Coordinates of C-alpha atoms and ligand atoms in Angstrom, one line a residue:
M1 CA 12.9 24.6 0.4
H2 CA 13.7 21.2 -1.2
Q3 CA 14.6 21.1 -4.8
I4 CA 14.6 17.7 -6.5
D5 CA 15.8 17.7 -9.9
K6 CA 17.2 14.4 -10.6
V7 CA 15.8 11.0 -11.6
Y8 CA 17.8 7.7 -11.2
I9 CA 18.7 6.0 -14.5
N10 CA 21.1 3.4 -15.1
G11 CA 23.0 3.7 -11.9
E12 CA 23.2 7.6 -11.9
F13 CA 21.3 10.6 -10.8
V14 CA 20.6 12.3 -14.1
T15 CA 18.7 15.5 -14.9
P16 CA 15.4 14.4 -16.4
K17 CA 14.2 15.5 -20.0
G18 CA 11.1 16.5 -18.5
S19 CA 11.0 20.2 -17.4
A20 CA 7.6 20.6 -15.5
L21 CA 7.9 21.5 -12.0
F22 CA 5.6 20.2 -9.3
D23 CA 5.1 21.9 -5.8
L24 CA 5.6 19.8 -2.7
Y25 CA 3.7 20.9 0.4
N26 CA 4.0 20.3 4.1
P27 CA 0.6 18.6 4.9
A28 CA 0.8 19.7 8.6
T29 CA 0.7 23.3 7.5
G30 CA -0.3 23.4 3.8
A31 CA 2.7 25.5 2.9
V32 CA 5.0 24.9 -0.1
N33 CA 8.2 23.3 1.0
G34 CA 9.9 22.3 -2.2
Q35 CA 9.6 21.5 -5.8
V36 CA 10.4 18.3 -7.9
R37 CA 11.1 18.4 -11.7
L38 CA 9.0 15.7 -13.2
A39 CA 10.2 13.0 -15.5
N40 CA 8.5 12.6 -18.8
R41 CA 7.8 9.8 -21.4
D42 CA 11.3 10.3 -22.9
D43 CA 12.8 9.7 -19.4
A44 CA 10.5 6.6 -18.9
Q45 CA 11.7 5.2 -22.2
K46 CA 15.4 5.8 -21.2
A47 CA 14.9 3.9 -17.9
I48 CA 13.0 1.1 -19.5
A49 CA 15.9 0.7 -22.0
A50 CA 18.4 0.7 -19.1
A51 CA 16.5 -2.0 -17.4
K52 CA 16.1 -4.1 -20.4
A53 CA 19.8 -3.9 -21.1
A54 CA 20.6 -4.9 -17.4
F55 CA 18.1 -7.8 -17.7
Q56 CA 20.4 -9.7 -20.1
A57 CA 23.2 -10.3 -17.4
F58 CA 21.0 -9.9 -14.2
S59 CA 18.5 -12.6 -15.2
Q60 CA 21.5 -15.1 -15.2
S61 CA 22.8 -13.9 -11.8
S62 CA 23.2 -16.7 -9.2
K63 CA 21.0 -16.9 -5.9
E64 CA 24.1 -16.1 -4.0
T65 CA 24.5 -12.9 -6.0
R66 CA 21.0 -11.9 -5.3
L67 CA 21.1 -12.8 -1.7
A68 CA 24.2 -10.7 -1.1
L69 CA 22.4 -7.6 -2.8
L70 CA 19.4 -8.0 -0.6
Q71 CA 21.5 -7.9 2.4
R72 CA 23.5 -4.7 1.1
L73 CA 20.2 -3.1 0.2
Y74 CA 19.0 -3.9 3.8
D75 CA 22.3 -2.5 5.3
A76 CA 22.1 0.7 3.1
V77 CA 18.6 1.6 4.2
V78 CA 19.2 0.7 7.9
A79 CA 22.3 3.1 7.8
R80 CA 20.0 6.2 6.8
A81 CA 16.6 5.0 8.7
D82 CA 16.5 8.4 10.5
D83 CA 16.9 10.4 7.3
I84 CA 14.2 8.3 5.5
T85 CA 11.9 8.8 8.4
A86 CA 12.4 12.6 8.8
A87 CA 11.6 12.9 5.1
V88 CA 8.4 10.9 5.3
V89 CA 7.2 12.7 8.3
E90 CA 7.7 16.1 6.7
E91 CA 6.5 15.2 3.3
Y92 CA 3.7 12.7 4.0
G93 CA 2.6 13.8 7.5
G94 CA 2.8 10.4 9.0
P95 CA 3.3 10.5 12.9
V96 CA 6.8 10.0 13.7
S97 CA 6.4 7.1 16.2
M98 CA 4.7 5.0 13.5
M99 CA 6.9 6.1 10.6
S100 CA 10.1 5.0 12.3
Q101 CA 8.5 1.6 12.6
W102 CA 7.5 1.6 9.1
T103 CA 11.0 2.5 8.1
T104 CA 12.3 -0.4 10.0
M105 CA 9.7 -2.8 8.4
A106 CA 10.6 -1.2 4.9
A107 CA 14.4 -2.3 5.3
Q108 CA 13.2 -5.7 6.7
N109 CA 11.4 -6.3 3.4
F110 CA 14.8 -7.2 1.9
L111 CA 15.7 -9.8 4.4
D112 CA 12.3 -11.3 4.4
M113 CA 12.5 -11.7 0.6
A114 CA 16.1 -13.1 1.1
D115 CA 14.6 -15.8 3.4
T116 CA 12.1 -16.8 0.8
L117 CA 14.8 -16.9 -1.9
E118 CA 17.2 -19.0 0.2
S119 CA 15.0 -21.9 0.2
Y120 CA 13.4 -21.5 -3.1
D121 CA 14.0 -24.1 -5.8
F122 CA 13.9 -22.4 -9.4
T123 CA 14.0 -25.8 -11.1
Q124 CA 11.2 -28.1 -10.0
K125 CA 10.5 -31.7 -11.2
I126 CA 7.2 -32.8 -12.3
R127 CA 7.7 -36.7 -13.3
A128 CA 10.6 -36.5 -15.8
S129 CA 10.1 -32.7 -16.8
D130 CA 12.1 -29.9 -15.5
V131 CA 9.9 -26.8 -14.6
V132 CA 12.4 -23.9 -14.8
M133 CA 11.1 -20.8 -13.0
T134 CA 12.5 -18.0 -15.4
P135 CA 12.7 -14.2 -14.5
I136 CA 9.9 -12.7 -16.4
G137 CA 11.7 -9.5 -17.8
V138 CA 11.6 -5.7 -17.0
V139 CA 9.0 -5.0 -14.1
G140 CA 7.2 -1.8 -14.0
I141 CA 6.4 -0.8 -10.4
V142 CA 3.7 2.0 -10.0
I143 CA 2.9 3.0 -6.5
P144 CA 1.0 5.5 -4.4
W145 CA 2.1 7.9 -1.9
N146 CA 0.8 6.2 1.3
S147 CA 3.6 3.9 2.1
N148 CA 6.2 4.9 -0.7
V149 CA 9.2 3.6 1.0
G150 CA 7.8 0.2 2.0
F151 CA 6.2 -0.2 -1.4
I152 CA 9.5 0.6 -3.2
T153 CA 11.6 -1.8 -0.9
S154 CA 9.1 -4.8 -1.1
R155 CA 8.5 -4.6 -4.8
L156 CA 12.3 -4.1 -5.6
A157 CA 13.2 -7.0 -3.2
T158 CA 10.7 -9.4 -5.0
A159 CA 12.2 -8.3 -8.5
I160 CA 15.7 -8.9 -7.5
A161 CA 15.1 -12.2 -5.9
A162 CA 13.5 -13.2 -9.1
G163 CA 16.2 -11.8 -11.4
C164 CA 14.2 -9.2 -12.8
C165 CA 15.3 -5.5 -13.5
T166 CA 12.8 -2.6 -12.4
V167 CA 11.6 0.8 -13.5
I168 CA 9.8 2.5 -10.5
K169 CA 7.3 5.2 -10.7
P170 CA 6.5 6.6 -7.4
S171 CA 3.9 9.3 -6.8
E172 CA 5.3 12.9 -7.2
M173 CA 4.0 13.7 -3.7
S174 CA 6.7 11.4 -2.5
A175 CA 9.6 12.8 -4.4
L176 CA 11.4 13.8 -1.1
Q177 CA 11.5 10.6 0.5
T178 CA 12.0 8.9 -2.9
Q179 CA 15.2 11.0 -3.2
V180 CA 16.4 9.9 0.1
L181 CA 15.8 6.3 -0.5
C182 CA 17.4 6.3 -4.0
E183 CA 20.6 7.5 -2.4
C184 CA 20.6 4.5 0.0
L185 CA 19.8 2.1 -2.8
H186 CA 22.5 3.6 -4.9
A187 CA 25.0 3.1 -2.0
A188 CA 24.1 -0.7 -2.1
G189 CA 25.9 -0.8 -5.3
L190 CA 23.6 -2.7 -7.5
P191 CA 24.6 -3.4 -11.2
N192 CA 23.5 -0.5 -13.4
G193 CA 20.0 -0.6 -14.7
V194 CA 18.7 -3.0 -12.2
F195 CA 16.7 -0.4 -10.7
N196 CA 15.7 2.9 -12.1
V197 CA 13.4 5.5 -10.6
V198 CA 11.4 8.1 -12.7
T199 CA 9.3 10.3 -10.6
G200 CA 6.5 11.9 -12.9
T201 CA 2.8 11.8 -13.4
G202 CA 0.8 8.8 -13.9
I203 CA -0.7 9.8 -17.2
E204 CA 2.8 10.5 -18.5
V205 CA 5.4 8.2 -16.9
G206 CA 2.8 5.7 -15.5
A207 CA 1.0 5.2 -18.7
E208 CA 4.3 5.0 -20.8
I209 CA 5.4 2.1 -18.5
A210 CA 2.0 0.4 -19.1
R211 CA 2.2 0.8 -22.6
S212 CA 5.9 -0.1 -23.3
P213 CA 6.4 -3.4 -25.2
D214 CA 9.8 -3.8 -23.3
V215 CA 7.9 -4.0 -19.8
A216 CA 6.9 -7.6 -19.2
K217 CA 4.9 -7.1 -15.9
I218 CA 3.4 -4.4 -14.1
S219 CA 3.3 -4.4 -10.3
F220 CA 0.8 -1.7 -9.4
T221 CA -0.5 -0.5 -6.2
G222 CA -3.1 2.2 -6.0
S223 CA -6.8 2.9 -6.6
T224 CA -9.2 0.4 -8.3
A225 CA -10.1 2.9 -11.0
V226 CA -6.3 3.4 -12.1
G227 CA -5.9 -0.4 -11.8
K228 CA -8.4 -1.1 -14.4
D229 CA -6.7 1.7 -16.7
I230 CA -3.5 -0.4 -16.1
L231 CA -5.0 -3.6 -16.9
R232 CA -6.6 -2.3 -20.1
A233 CA -3.3 -0.7 -21.1
S234 CA -1.4 -3.9 -20.4
A235 CA -3.7 -6.1 -22.6
D236 CA -2.0 -4.7 -25.8
T237 CA 1.3 -6.2 -24.9
M238 CA -0.1 -9.0 -22.7
K239 CA 1.9 -7.8 -19.7
R240 CA 1.5 -9.9 -16.4
V241 CA 0.0 -7.8 -13.7
T242 CA 0.0 -7.8 -10.0
L243 CA -2.7 -5.2 -8.8
E244 CA -2.9 -4.2 -5.2
L245 CA -6.1 -1.9 -5.0
G246 CA -8.4 -0.4 -2.6
G247 CA -10.4 -1.8 0.3
K248 CA -13.4 -1.2 2.5
S249 CA -12.7 -3.8 5.1
P250 CA -15.2 -4.9 7.7
T251 CA -14.3 -5.4 11.4
I252 CA -16.8 -7.8 12.6
I253 CA -17.5 -7.6 16.4
L254 CA -19.4 -11.0 17.1
D255 CA -21.9 -10.7 20.0
D256 CA -19.8 -12.5 22.5
A257 CA -16.5 -10.2 21.9
D258 CA -15.2 -8.3 24.9
L259 CA -15.9 -4.8 23.8
D260 CA -13.3 -3.3 26.1
A261 CA -10.6 -5.4 24.4
A262 CA -12.3 -4.7 20.9
V263 CA -12.2 -1.0 21.1
P264 CA -8.4 -0.4 20.8
L265 CA -8.3 -3.0 18.1
I266 CA -11.2 -1.3 16.1
L267 CA -9.4 2.1 16.4
A268 CA -6.0 0.6 15.5
A269 CA -7.5 -1.2 12.4
G270 CA -9.7 1.9 11.4
F271 CA -7.2 4.7 12.0
L272 CA -4.1 3.0 10.7
N273 CA -1.9 5.3 8.9
S274 CA -4.1 8.3 9.7
G275 CA -6.8 6.1 7.9
Q276 CA -4.8 6.4 4.6
A277 CA -4.4 2.5 4.4
C278 CA -5.7 0.2 1.9
I279 CA -6.2 -2.5 4.8
A280 CA -8.3 -0.1 7.2
G281 CA -11.1 -1.7 9.0
T282 CA -13.6 1.1 8.3
R283 CA -16.9 -0.8 8.5
V284 CA -17.3 -1.8 12.0
L285 CA -20.2 -4.4 12.2
V286 CA -21.8 -4.8 15.7
A287 CA -24.8 -6.7 16.9
R288 CA -27.8 -4.3 17.1
E289 CA -28.3 -4.7 20.7
K290 CA -24.6 -3.7 21.5
H291 CA -24.6 -0.8 19.1
D292 CA -25.1 1.9 21.5
E293 CA -22.8 0.4 24.2
L294 CA -19.8 0.1 21.7
A295 CA -20.5 3.4 20.3
Q296 CA -20.1 5.1 23.7
K297 CA -17.0 3.3 24.4
L298 CA -15.4 4.2 20.8
V299 CA -16.3 7.9 21.5
A300 CA -14.8 7.9 24.9
A301 CA -11.6 6.3 23.4
M302 CA -11.4 8.8 20.5
N303 CA -11.3 11.6 22.9
D304 CA -7.9 10.1 24.0
I305 CA -6.5 9.9 20.6
V306 CA -3.7 12.5 20.0
V307 CA -4.1 14.3 16.7
A308 CA -1.0 16.5 16.5
E309 CA 1.8 17.5 14.5
P310 CA 3.5 14.5 13.1
T311 CA 6.8 15.4 14.6
D312 CA 5.3 15.1 18.0
P313 CA 6.2 11.7 19.3
A314 CA 2.7 11.5 21.0
S315 CA 0.9 12.0 17.8
R316 CA -1.2 9.1 16.5
I317 CA -3.1 10.6 13.7
G318 CA -1.5 13.0 11.4
P319 CA -2.9 15.1 8.5
M320 CA -4.0 13.8 5.2
V321 CA -1.4 13.9 2.4
S322 CA -2.7 16.7 0.2
R323 CA -5.4 19.3 -0.1
K324 CA -7.1 17.0 -2.6
Q325 CA -7.3 14.2 0.0
Y326 CA -8.3 16.6 2.8
E327 CA -11.3 17.8 0.6
R328 CA -12.1 14.3 -0.4
V329 CA -12.5 13.1 3.3
Q330 CA -14.4 16.3 4.0
G331 CA -16.7 15.5 1.2
Y332 CA -17.4 12.1 2.5
I333 CA -18.0 13.4 6.1
I334 CA -20.8 15.7 4.8
K335 CA -22.2 13.2 2.6
G336 CA -22.6 10.8 5.7
I337 CA -24.5 13.6 7.5
E338 CA -26.7 14.1 4.5
E339 CA -27.4 10.5 4.1
G340 CA -28.7 10.4 7.7
A341 CA -26.0 8.4 9.6
D342 CA -25.5 9.6 13.2
L343 CA -22.6 11.7 13.6
L344 CA -21.1 10.5 17.0
A345 CA -17.6 11.8 17.0
G346 CA -15.7 14.3 14.7
G347 CA -17.3 15.9 11.9
P348 CA -16.3 18.6 9.3
G349 CA -13.5 20.9 9.5
H350 CA -10.1 20.9 11.2
P351 CA -9.4 19.5 14.8
E352 CA -9.1 22.5 17.2
G353 CA -5.8 24.4 17.0
L354 CA -4.6 22.5 13.8
G355 CA -4.7 23.7 10.2
G356 CA -3.0 22.2 7.1
Y357 CA -4.7 19.0 5.9
F358 CA -5.6 17.8 9.2
V359 CA -9.2 16.3 9.7
R360 CA -11.2 15.4 12.7
P361 CA -11.2 11.7 13.3
T362 CA -14.9 10.8 12.7
L363 CA -17.3 8.1 13.9
F364 CA -20.8 7.5 12.2
G365 CA -23.3 5.2 13.9
N366 CA -26.5 3.5 12.7
V367 CA -24.8 3.3 9.2
D368 CA -26.8 1.3 6.5
N369 CA -24.2 -0.6 4.4
A370 CA -25.9 0.8 1.3
M371 CA -24.9 4.4 2.2
T372 CA -21.9 5.8 0.2
I373 CA -19.8 6.3 3.4
A374 CA -20.2 2.4 3.7
R375 CA -19.4 1.6 0.2
D376 CA -16.7 4.1 -1.0
E377 CA -13.1 3.8 0.2
I378 CA -12.8 7.2 2.0
F379 CA -9.0 6.8 2.7
G380 CA -9.1 9.0 5.9
P381 CA -10.1 8.5 9.5
V382 CA -13.7 7.9 9.2
L383 CA -15.6 4.9 10.7
C384 CA -18.9 3.4 10.1
L385 CA -20.6 1.6 12.7
I386 CA -23.1 -0.8 11.1
P387 CA -25.7 -2.7 13.1
Y388 CA -26.6 -6.4 12.2
E389 CA -29.4 -8.7 13.5
D390 CA -27.4 -12.0 13.7
E391 CA -24.2 -13.6 12.7
E392 CA -25.5 -14.7 9.4
Q393 CA -26.4 -11.1 8.5
A394 CA -23.0 -10.2 9.8
I395 CA -21.3 -12.3 7.1
T396 CA -23.5 -11.0 4.4
I397 CA -23.0 -7.4 5.2
A398 CA -19.2 -8.0 5.5
N399 CA -19.3 -9.6 2.1
D400 CA -21.6 -7.0 0.5
T401 CA -18.8 -4.9 -0.9
D402 CA -16.9 -4.5 -4.3
Y403 CA -13.7 -4.9 -2.3
G404 CA -12.2 -7.9 -0.6
L405 CA -8.7 -7.0 0.8
A406 CA -8.8 -7.4 4.7
A407 CA -11.2 -8.2 7.3
Y408 CA -10.9 -8.4 11.2
V409 CA -13.1 -10.6 13.3
M410 CA -13.4 -10.4 17.1
S411 CA -14.9 -12.9 19.4
S412 CA -14.2 -14.5 22.9
D413 CA -14.4 -17.8 21.0
P414 CA -11.6 -18.0 18.5
A415 CA -13.0 -21.2 17.0
R416 CA -16.2 -19.4 16.2
A417 CA -14.3 -16.5 14.8
G418 CA -12.3 -18.9 12.5
R419 CA -15.6 -20.3 11.1
V420 CA -16.8 -16.8 10.4
A421 CA -13.3 -15.8 9.0
E422 CA -13.5 -18.8 6.4
R423 CA -16.7 -17.3 5.0
I424 CA -15.3 -13.8 4.4
D425 CA -14.3 -13.0 0.8
A426 CA -11.0 -11.1 1.6
G427 CA -7.3 -11.8 1.1
R428 CA -6.3 -11.4 4.6
I429 CA -8.4 -11.9 7.7
C430 CA -7.2 -11.1 11.3
I431 CA -8.8 -12.7 14.3
N432 CA -8.7 -10.8 17.7
G433 CA -5.7 -8.7 16.6
F434 CA -3.8 -6.9 13.9
Q435 CA -1.4 -9.5 12.9
H436 CA 1.1 -9.4 9.9
E437 CA 3.0 -12.1 8.3
P438 CA 5.6 -11.0 5.7
Q439 CA 6.0 -14.3 4.1
A440 CA 2.2 -14.9 3.7
P441 CA 0.6 -13.9 0.4
F442 CA -1.0 -10.4 0.5
G443 CA -3.6 -9.2 -2.0
G444 CA -7.3 -8.9 -2.5
F445 CA -10.5 -10.7 -3.8
K446 CA -12.9 -9.0 -6.2
Q447 CA -12.1 -5.4 -7.1
S448 CA -9.2 -5.2 -4.5
G449 CA -6.8 -6.7 -7.1
I450 CA -5.4 -9.4 -8.9
G451 CA -2.4 -11.6 -7.7
R452 CA -0.4 -11.7 -4.4
Q453 CA 2.7 -9.9 -3.2
Y454 CA 5.4 -11.2 -0.6
G455 CA 6.8 -14.7 0.1
V456 CA 6.9 -17.2 -2.5
H457 CA 3.5 -16.3 -4.1
G458 CA 5.0 -12.8 -4.8
L459 CA 8.3 -14.2 -5.9
E460 CA 6.5 -16.7 -8.5
S461 CA 4.4 -13.9 -9.9
H462 CA 7.6 -12.6 -11.2
L463 CA 8.7 -15.8 -12.8
E464 CA 7.5 -17.7 -15.9
P465 CA 7.5 -21.7 -15.6
K466 CA 9.4 -23.0 -18.5
V467 CA 9.0 -26.9 -19.0
I468 CA 12.2 -28.7 -20.3
M469 CA 11.6 -32.2 -21.1
G470 CA 13.9 -35.2 -22.2
R471 CA 17.0 -33.8 -20.8
Ligands
NDP1 P1 -3.9 6.2 -7.7 O1 -4.4 5.0 -8.3 O2 -4.5 7.5 -8.1 O3 -2.3 6.2 -8.1 C1 -1.4 5.3 -8.0 C2 -0.2 5.4 -8.7 O4 -0.7 5.3 -10.1 C3 0.5 6.9 -8.8 O5 1.8 6.7 -8.8 C4 -0.1 7.5 -9.9 O6 0.5 8.6 -10.5 C5 -0.3 6.5 -10.9 N1 -1.1 6.5 -12.0 C6 -2.2 7.5 -12.1 N2 -2.8 7.2 -13.2 C7 -2.1 6.3 -13.9 C8 -2.2 5.7 -15.3 N3 -3.3 6.2 -16.2 N4 -1.2 5.0 -15.7 C9 -0.4 4.4 -15.1 N5 -0.1 5.1 -13.7 C10 -1.1 5.8 -13.2 O7 -3.9 6.0 -5.9 P2 -3.6 7.1 -5.0 O8 -2.3 7.7 -5.1 O9 -4.8 7.8 -4.9 O10 -3.4 6.1 -3.7 C11 -4.5 5.6 -2.9 C12 -5.1 4.3 -3.4 O11 -4.0 3.3 -3.2 C13 -6.2 3.9 -2.5 O12 -7.3 3.5 -3.4 C14 -5.6 2.7 -1.8 O13 -6.7 1.7 -1.4 C15 -4.7 2.0 -2.8 N6 -3.6 1.4 -2.0 C16 -3.6 -0.1 -2.3 C17 -2.9 -0.9 -1.4 C18 -2.8 -2.3 -1.5 O14 -1.9 -2.9 -1.3 N7 -4.0 -2.8 -2.0 C19 -1.7 -0.3 -0.4 C20 -1.9 1.2 -0.5 C21 -2.8 2.0 -1.2 P3 0.1 10.3 -10.1 O15 0.4 10.1 -8.5 O16 0.8 11.0 -11.0 O17 -1.4 10.2 -10.2

């Protein structure tokens, strides 16, 4: 049984004032495997005060100092990569083959941001004026459970590059991996107060961060509903916000696409992170005359997907993170059946031989884009196959959503796919693949968020331009 009873404030692991205990579960079995003692408002305030005090000196630190810190953070995470992966697999249920790659990517966030920082000019000239890009202040980082380690490292890397200090509020469901990661970050020897981690509930600790006049910016990742709460709460103190929210991303299969090549990409995009991914391509748009052929190929390929214990190296889809998430996905599968979509694969209940929070990877055919399963972010391995009449209608359906985070376009003519991509309202569009560019801006159109993370766009969202004239 894991007992996590410390938070990290001002350079040390301390017992929180909060005394509430939260049970941790192994999602593969549903059994309790630990407890975390939750931080409360007082702990959040202490963490904010430590970050505020540290900001005085850290905001003045040189680029060389920050580059050295980013390198040390990278080294510290790499040194315990296996421990981090083990914690994520046990606590979150992500398949080990994928989670070990994600740990590597999480460490790499520090080096990618160091690359950006190296060539970034904090003083820019506009005619005779100096535009001095100034660290914004204390940054509150509020994140969900579906990629906890990657979110902490990417948000922290950006803040450090900008000269900002941080208060991080992870999900309480990520307490175990947060503890291991904090030990790594502590080993990197950052100045006290530059990063503080207070695991507690959103309504207690998250809301305090959003309320505090001493927090200049919130970097939030999570649901659109909570993103709106954060935006409202931030208005009182005019906080800057970056909001990375939900998605219902289209995968558009143009009528000239090679279906055999498309199938593995559709499944990789749709079932990424066991479907618990904001960028999952969950609405698969296909020409009506190709619908049945693609459906058959997808069902055949889904039979080969290994849904198994996350510790099994062959596993490609693990359990949902929690009972709540399991029930949410079950609810949507039942809703899809009730709404009249064709259930082509999967369905309600557990996969054979598995319990815990495993769900059956599910494919619905002949889905209408107005159905609930095509509109709501399900956050589980559930795909909707939506037929369209022509390219124009495919674009209309792709854009007929409140979200706009990612999109995927497949065609045997990349130039045609590029023309379609330009008409899709989404922050990231991949053609014939599942590409990632860590220096490119990442974020959403419409209700998928505000602002961008990563690279120079992410860095500048942590800086205020100050214009000095006449010097
Ligand atoms: P939530 O929005 O419920 O929670 C996210 C974080 O916000 C948690 O730490 C949560 O704490 C906290 N929180 C909850 N209420 C408040 C509040 N009133 N004030 C401040 N903080 C609060 O998201 P989920 O945990 O359900 O995560 C899944 C969502 O995250 C999906 O919608 C997904 O699309 C989105 N997401 C977006 C990504 C992107 O980059 N666009 C990437 C990954 C996920 P607590 O855990 O205690 O509730």
